[in-house]
Amino acid sequence: MSPLATETRTAPASIPQGPHPEGLAPVLRCRKLTKRFGGLVAVDQVDFDVYPGETVALLGDNGAGKSTLIQTVAGVHRPDGGSIELDGKEVEIRSPLQARDLGIETVFQDLALCDNLGAAENIFLGRELPGKAYRFLPGLNEARMRSEAKSVLSELHINIRNLDAPVRTLSGGQRQATAIARAVYWKARLMIMDEPTAALGVPEQKKVLSLIEALKARGVPVIVISHNMQDVFEVADRLFIMRRGRAVADLRAADTNANEVVRLMVG
Ligand SMILES: Nc1ncnc2c1ncn2[C@@H]1O[C@H](COP(=O)(O)OP(=O)(O)O)[C@@H](O)[C@H]1O
Ligand SMILES: [Mg+2]
């Protein structure tokens, strides 16, 4: 399949089909999304869709604009142009907190978790049960949050012995797993992961990949940035390739291979 320039994406015949049935509405639809840093156009009029239950790998050389694109979707950056729709409704995402309220969960290096809190508290961060009563009946609700946290972690076969241990003391893989458990527990609309396996040892990488599959099995679409081609082809249904801020290709994983992807990345 030939790479698809953004300019030609409006020609229906040449739009590559994702793994979704014809006509399924995208969960995320970005149109002409643009983000500048001073004179630099980090994300240049990018059209990017994500459909229910698919895993999309976002690929490109260093500086291609991958992180900026997803951070714009995650409310870290405000776009300078274009639009973002969630389930067909245009949204303005002003902050990472608001992104979470809209059902966008993220795993970035720093942003995802509160380091000084435990795994259970992180799962319920900002959404403590059952609201106001929490302040007056901490014992009761803490018990329930802990048991709910325990059950979602065990459902995902995530092993964290001490749910109260500050997550900064957990391994990288356990931290990722905590963020993924949070996305599963709250039925995230969209999960975004920037280089989730980059800092992990091999067993933990495998665990994160299996958790991506678990998210997918629950219908949560995942956007994952990764430099690891093997990981990419293991989990991704679709590959979206950027170069110097622009979208250059949007391919089904089954229709391409690592060599072609690298060629597209470097241009
Ligand atoms: N906060 C920022 N301020 C200024 N320039 C930035 C900032 N973040 C990213 N950039 C620049 O935007 C471009 C895209 O960066 P980035 O989105 O991090 O690329 P990628 O994640 O694909 O490696 C790069 O040239 C980078 O230097
Ligand atoms: Mg990046």
CSV table of C-alpha atoms and ligand atoms in Angstrom, one decimal:
chain,number,residue,atom,x,y,z
A,1,MET,CA,0.0,0.0,0.0
A,2,SER,CA,1.4,3.4,-0.9
A,3,PRO,CA,1.8,6.1,1.7
A,4,LEU,CA,-1.1,8.5,1.9
A,5,ALA,CA,-0.4,12.2,1.9
A,6,THR,CA,-2.7,14.3,4.2
A,7,GLU,CA,-3.7,16.4,1.2
A,8,THR,CA,-5.3,13.4,-0.5
A,9,ARG,CA,-7.2,12.1,2.6
A,10,THR,CA,-10.4,13.5,1.4
A,11,ALA,CA,-10.5,11.3,-1.6
A,12,PRO,CA,-12.6,8.4,-0.3
A,13,ALA,CA,-11.3,5.8,-2.7
A,14,SER,CA,-7.8,6.1,-1.3
A,15,ILE,CA,-8.5,6.3,2.4
A,16,PRO,CA,-7.2,3.1,4.0
A,17,GLN,CA,-9.7,1.3,6.1
A,18,GLY,CA,-9.1,0.7,9.7
A,19,PRO,CA,-10.1,-2.6,11.3
A,20,HIS,CA,-13.6,-1.3,12.0
A,21,PRO,CA,-16.7,-2.1,10.1
A,22,GLU,CA,-17.6,0.5,7.4
A,23,GLY,CA,-19.4,3.4,8.8
A,24,LEU,CA,-18.4,3.0,12.5
A,25,ALA,CA,-18.0,6.5,14.0
A,26,PRO,CA,-14.6,7.4,15.4
A,27,VAL,CA,-14.1,7.9,19.1
A,28,LEU,CA,-11.5,10.6,18.4
A,29,ARG,CA,-11.4,12.8,15.3
A,30,CYS,CA,-8.8,15.5,14.8
A,31,ARG,CA,-9.1,17.8,11.9
A,32,LYS,CA,-6.3,20.0,10.7
A,33,LEU,CA,-4.9,20.0,14.2
A,34,THR,CA,-2.0,22.4,14.4
A,35,LYS,CA,0.4,23.3,17.3
A,36,ARG,CA,3.2,25.8,17.0
A,37,PHE,CA,6.1,26.5,19.3
A,38,GLY,CA,7.2,30.0,18.3
A,39,GLY,CA,8.1,29.7,14.6
A,40,LEU,CA,8.2,25.9,14.7
A,41,VAL,CA,5.1,24.0,13.5
A,42,ALA,CA,5.3,20.9,15.7
A,43,VAL,CA,2.0,19.6,14.5
A,44,ASP,CA,0.9,20.7,11.0
A,45,GLN,CA,-2.8,20.4,10.0
A,46,VAL,CA,-3.0,16.8,11.1
A,47,ASP,CA,-6.1,14.7,10.4
A,48,PHE,CA,-6.2,11.8,12.8
A,49,ASP,CA,-9.0,9.4,13.7
A,50,VAL,CA,-9.2,6.6,16.2
A,51,TYR,CA,-12.0,4.0,16.1
A,52,PRO,CA,-13.6,2.0,18.9
A,53,GLY,CA,-11.5,-0.9,20.1
A,54,GLU,CA,-8.4,-0.4,17.9
A,55,THR,CA,-4.8,0.1,18.9
A,56,VAL,CA,-3.1,2.8,16.8
A,57,ALA,CA,0.7,3.1,16.8
A,58,LEU,CA,1.9,6.7,16.3
A,59,LEU,CA,5.2,6.5,14.6
A,60,GLY,CA,7.9,8.9,13.4
A,61,ASP,CA,11.5,10.0,13.9
A,62,ASN,CA,12.5,12.1,16.9
A,63,GLY,CA,10.9,15.5,16.7
A,64,ALA,CA,8.2,14.4,14.2
A,65,GLY,CA,5.5,15.8,16.5
A,66,LYS,CA,4.1,12.6,18.0
A,67,SER,CA,4.2,13.7,21.6
A,68,THR,CA,3.0,17.1,20.8
A,69,LEU,CA,0.0,15.7,18.9
A,70,ILE,CA,-1.1,13.4,21.7
A,71,GLN,CA,-0.4,16.1,24.4
A,72,THR,CA,-2.7,18.4,22.5
A,73,VAL,CA,-5.4,15.7,22.6
A,74,ALA,CA,-4.6,15.2,26.3
A,75,GLY,CA,-5.0,18.9,27.2
A,76,VAL,CA,-1.3,19.6,27.9
A,77,HIS,CA,-1.1,22.0,24.9
A,78,ARG,CA,-3.8,24.2,23.4
A,79,PRO,CA,-4.0,23.8,19.7
A,80,ASP,CA,-3.3,26.8,17.4
A,81,GLY,CA,-5.7,25.5,14.8
A,82,GLY,CA,-8.0,22.7,13.8
A,83,SER,CA,-10.5,20.8,15.9
A,84,ILE,CA,-10.9,17.8,18.2
A,85,GLU,CA,-14.1,15.7,18.3
A,86,LEU,CA,-14.9,13.0,20.9
A,87,ASP,CA,-17.7,10.7,19.8
A,88,GLY,CA,-18.8,13.2,17.3
A,89,LYS,CA,-18.9,16.2,19.6
A,90,GLU,CA,-16.4,19.0,19.2
A,91,VAL,CA,-14.5,19.6,22.4
A,92,GLU,CA,-12.0,22.1,23.8
A,93,ILE,CA,-9.6,20.4,26.1
A,94,ARG,CA,-8.1,23.0,28.4
A,95,SER,CA,-6.2,20.8,30.8
A,96,PRO,CA,-5.1,17.3,31.5
A,97,LEU,CA,-7.7,17.1,34.3
A,98,GLN,CA,-10.4,18.0,31.9
A,99,ALA,CA,-9.1,15.4,29.4
A,100,ARG,CA,-9.5,12.8,32.2
A,101,ASP,CA,-13.1,14.0,32.9
A,102,LEU,CA,-13.8,13.5,29.2
A,103,GLY,CA,-12.5,9.9,29.5
A,104,ILE,CA,-9.0,10.4,28.0
A,105,GLU,CA,-6.5,8.5,30.1
A,106,THR,CA,-2.8,9.0,29.6
A,107,VAL,CA,0.5,7.3,30.4
A,108,PHE,CA,3.3,9.8,29.9
A,109,GLN,CA,6.6,9.6,31.6
A,110,ASP,CA,5.7,12.1,34.3
A,111,LEU,CA,2.1,13.1,34.0
A,112,ALA,CA,0.1,10.0,34.7
A,113,LEU,CA,0.3,9.4,38.5
A,114,CYS,CA,0.7,11.1,41.8
A,115,ASP,CA,4.0,9.9,43.1
A,116,ASN,CA,3.3,10.3,46.8
A,117,LEU,CA,0.1,8.4,46.7
A,118,GLY,CA,-0.5,4.7,46.6
A,119,ALA,CA,-1.8,2.6,43.7
A,120,ALA,CA,-5.4,2.5,45.1
A,121,GLU,CA,-5.4,6.2,45.8
A,122,ASN,CA,-4.2,6.9,42.3
A,123,ILE,CA,-6.9,4.7,40.7
A,124,PHE,CA,-9.5,6.9,42.5
A,125,LEU,CA,-7.6,10.2,42.3
A,126,GLY,CA,-10.1,13.0,41.8
A,127,ARG,CA,-12.9,10.5,41.7
A,128,GLU,CA,-13.0,9.3,45.3
A,129,LEU,CA,-16.0,7.3,46.4
A,130,PRO,CA,-18.7,8.3,47.0
A,131,GLY,CA,-18.0,12.0,46.6
A,132,LYS,CA,-18.5,14.4,49.5
A,133,ALA,CA,-19.0,11.8,52.2
A,134,TYR,CA,-15.4,10.8,51.7
A,135,ARG,CA,-14.3,13.7,53.9
A,136,PHE,CA,-16.5,12.6,56.8
A,137,LEU,CA,-16.3,8.8,56.6
A,138,PRO,CA,-12.8,8.2,55.3
A,139,GLY,CA,-12.6,4.7,56.8
A,140,LEU,CA,-15.6,3.3,55.0
A,141,ASN,CA,-14.8,4.7,51.6
A,142,GLU,CA,-11.1,3.9,51.8
A,143,ALA,CA,-12.1,0.3,52.5
A,144,ARG,CA,-14.3,0.3,49.4
A,145,MET,CA,-11.8,2.0,47.2
A,146,ARG,CA,-9.1,-0.4,48.3
A,147,SER,CA,-11.3,-3.4,47.6
A,148,GLU,CA,-12.3,-2.1,44.2
A,149,ALA,CA,-8.7,-1.3,43.4
A,150,LYS,CA,-7.7,-4.8,44.5
A,151,SER,CA,-10.3,-6.4,42.3
A,152,VAL,CA,-9.5,-4.4,39.2
A,153,LEU,CA,-5.8,-5.1,39.7
A,154,SER,CA,-6.3,-8.8,40.2
A,155,GLU,CA,-8.7,-8.9,37.2
A,156,LEU,CA,-5.7,-7.6,35.1
A,157,HIS,CA,-3.3,-10.0,36.9
A,158,ILE,CA,-1.3,-7.0,38.2
A,159,ASN,CA,0.7,-7.8,41.2
A,160,ILE,CA,1.2,-4.8,43.6
A,161,ARG,CA,1.7,-6.1,47.1
A,162,ASN,CA,1.2,-2.9,49.0
A,163,LEU,CA,-1.6,-0.7,47.6
A,164,ASP,CA,-0.6,2.1,50.0
A,165,ALA,CA,3.1,2.3,49.0
A,166,PRO,CA,3.7,5.6,47.2
A,167,VAL,CA,3.8,4.8,43.5
A,168,ARG,CA,7.2,6.4,43.2
A,169,THR,CA,8.5,3.3,45.1
A,170,LEU,CA,6.9,1.0,42.5
A,171,SER,CA,8.7,-0.3,39.4
A,172,GLY,CA,8.1,1.4,36.1
A,173,GLY,CA,5.9,-1.5,34.9
A,174,GLN,CA,3.8,-1.4,38.1
A,175,ARG,CA,3.3,2.3,37.6
A,176,GLN,CA,2.1,1.8,34.0
A,177,ALA,CA,-0.1,-1.0,35.2
A,178,THR,CA,-1.7,1.3,37.8
A,179,ALA,CA,-2.5,3.9,35.2
A,180,ILE,CA,-3.9,1.1,32.9
A,181,ALA,CA,-6.0,-0.3,35.8
A,182,ARG,CA,-7.4,3.2,36.3
A,183,ALA,CA,-8.4,3.4,32.7
A,184,VAL,CA,-10.1,0.0,32.9
A,185,TYR,CA,-11.8,0.8,36.1
A,186,TRP,CA,-13.3,4.0,34.9
A,187,LYS,CA,-14.0,2.7,31.4
A,188,ALA,CA,-11.8,5.2,29.6
A,189,ARG,CA,-13.0,6.4,26.2
A,190,LEU,CA,-9.4,6.6,25.0
A,191,MET,CA,-6.0,5.5,26.4
A,192,ILE,CA,-2.9,7.4,25.3
A,193,MET,CA,0.5,6.0,26.0
A,194,ASP,CA,3.8,7.7,25.1
A,195,GLU,CA,6.7,5.3,25.0
A,196,PRO,CA,5.2,3.0,27.6
A,197,THR,CA,7.8,0.3,27.4
A,198,ALA,CA,10.9,2.5,26.8
A,199,ALA,CA,12.2,2.4,30.4
A,200,LEU,CA,11.2,-1.1,31.3
A,201,GLY,CA,12.9,-4.5,31.5
A,202,VAL,CA,11.7,-7.2,29.2
A,203,PRO,CA,9.2,-9.0,31.5
A,204,GLU,CA,7.6,-5.6,32.3
A,205,GLN,CA,7.5,-4.7,28.6
A,206,LYS,CA,5.6,-7.9,28.0
A,207,LYS,CA,3.2,-7.2,30.8
A,208,VAL,CA,2.4,-3.7,29.4
A,209,LEU,CA,1.8,-5.2,26.0
A,210,SER,CA,-0.6,-7.7,27.5
A,211,LEU,CA,-2.4,-4.9,29.3
A,212,ILE,CA,-2.7,-3.0,26.0
A,213,GLU,CA,-4.4,-6.2,24.7
A,214,ALA,CA,-6.6,-6.2,27.8
A,215,LEU,CA,-7.7,-2.6,27.2
A,216,LYS,CA,-8.5,-3.5,23.6
A,217,ALA,CA,-10.5,-6.6,24.7
A,218,ARG,CA,-12.6,-4.2,26.8
A,219,GLY,CA,-13.2,-2.0,23.8
A,220,VAL,CA,-10.9,0.9,24.9
A,221,PRO,CA,-9.0,2.3,22.0
A,222,VAL,CA,-5.3,2.9,22.5
A,223,ILE,CA,-2.9,5.3,20.9
A,224,VAL,CA,0.6,4.2,21.6
A,225,ILE,CA,3.9,5.9,20.7
A,226,SER,CA,6.8,3.4,20.5
A,227,HIS,CA,10.2,3.1,18.8
A,228,ASN,CA,10.1,-0.6,19.2
A,229,MET,CA,9.0,-2.1,15.9
A,230,GLN,CA,8.5,-5.5,17.4
A,231,ASP,CA,6.1,-4.1,20.0
A,232,VAL,CA,4.3,-2.0,17.4
A,233,PHE,CA,3.6,-5.0,15.2
A,234,GLU,CA,2.6,-7.1,18.2
A,235,VAL,CA,-0.1,-4.8,19.4
A,236,ALA,CA,-1.1,-2.3,16.7
A,237,ASP,CA,-4.0,-2.6,14.3
A,238,ARG,CA,-3.1,0.6,12.5
A,239,LEU,CA,0.1,2.6,12.1
A,240,PHE,CA,-0.1,6.4,11.8
A,241,ILE,CA,3.2,7.9,10.6
A,242,MET,CA,4.3,11.5,11.1
A,243,ARG,CA,7.3,13.4,9.6
A,244,ARG,CA,8.2,16.9,10.5
A,245,GLY,CA,4.8,17.6,12.0
A,246,ARG,CA,2.8,16.2,9.1
A,247,ALA,CA,0.8,13.0,8.7
A,248,VAL,CA,2.5,11.0,6.0
A,249,ALA,CA,0.9,7.6,6.1
A,250,ASP,CA,-2.0,5.7,7.8
A,251,LEU,CA,-1.7,2.0,7.2
A,252,ARG,CA,-3.2,-1.2,8.5
A,253,ALA,CA,-0.5,-3.2,10.4
A,254,ALA,CA,-1.4,-6.2,8.3
A,255,ASP,CA,-0.6,-4.4,5.1
A,256,THR,CA,2.9,-3.2,5.9
A,257,ASN,CA,6.2,-4.2,7.5
A,258,ALA,CA,9.0,-2.7,9.6
A,259,ASN,CA,11.1,-1.8,6.5
A,260,GLU,CA,8.4,0.1,4.8
A,261,VAL,CA,7.5,1.9,8.1
A,262,VAL,CA,11.1,3.0,8.7
A,263,ARG,CA,11.3,4.2,5.1
A,264,LEU,CA,8.1,6.3,5.6
A,265,MET,CA,9.4,7.6,8.9
A,266,VAL,CA,12.7,9.0,7.5
A,267,GLY,CA,11.3,10.0,4.1
B,1,LIG,N1,7.4,22.6,24.8
B,1,LIG,C1,8.0,22.8,23.7
B,1,LIG,N2,8.5,24.0,23.4
B,1,LIG,C2,9.2,24.2,22.2
B,1,LIG,N3,9.3,23.2,21.3
B,1,LIG,C3,8.9,22.0,21.5
B,1,LIG,C4,8.2,21.7,22.7
B,1,LIG,N4,7.8,20.4,22.7
B,1,LIG,C5,8.2,19.9,21.5
B,1,LIG,N5,8.9,20.9,20.8
B,1,LIG,C6,9.5,20.8,19.5
B,1,LIG,O1,8.4,20.3,18.6
B,1,LIG,C7,8.9,19.3,17.7
B,1,LIG,C8,8.1,18.0,17.9
B,1,LIG,O2,8.5,17.5,19.1
B,1,LIG,P1,7.8,16.2,19.7
B,1,LIG,O3,6.3,16.3,19.6
B,1,LIG,O4,8.3,16.0,21.1
B,1,LIG,O5,8.3,15.1,18.7
B,1,LIG,P2,8.3,13.5,18.9
B,1,LIG,O6,7.5,13.1,20.1
B,1,LIG,O7,7.8,12.9,17.6
B,1,LIG,O8,9.8,13.1,19.1
B,1,LIG,C9,10.4,19.2,18.0
B,1,LIG,O9,11.1,20.0,17.1
B,1,LIG,C10,10.5,19.7,19.4
B,1,LIG,O10,11.8,20.2,19.6
B,2,MG,MG,8.0,12.2,21.9
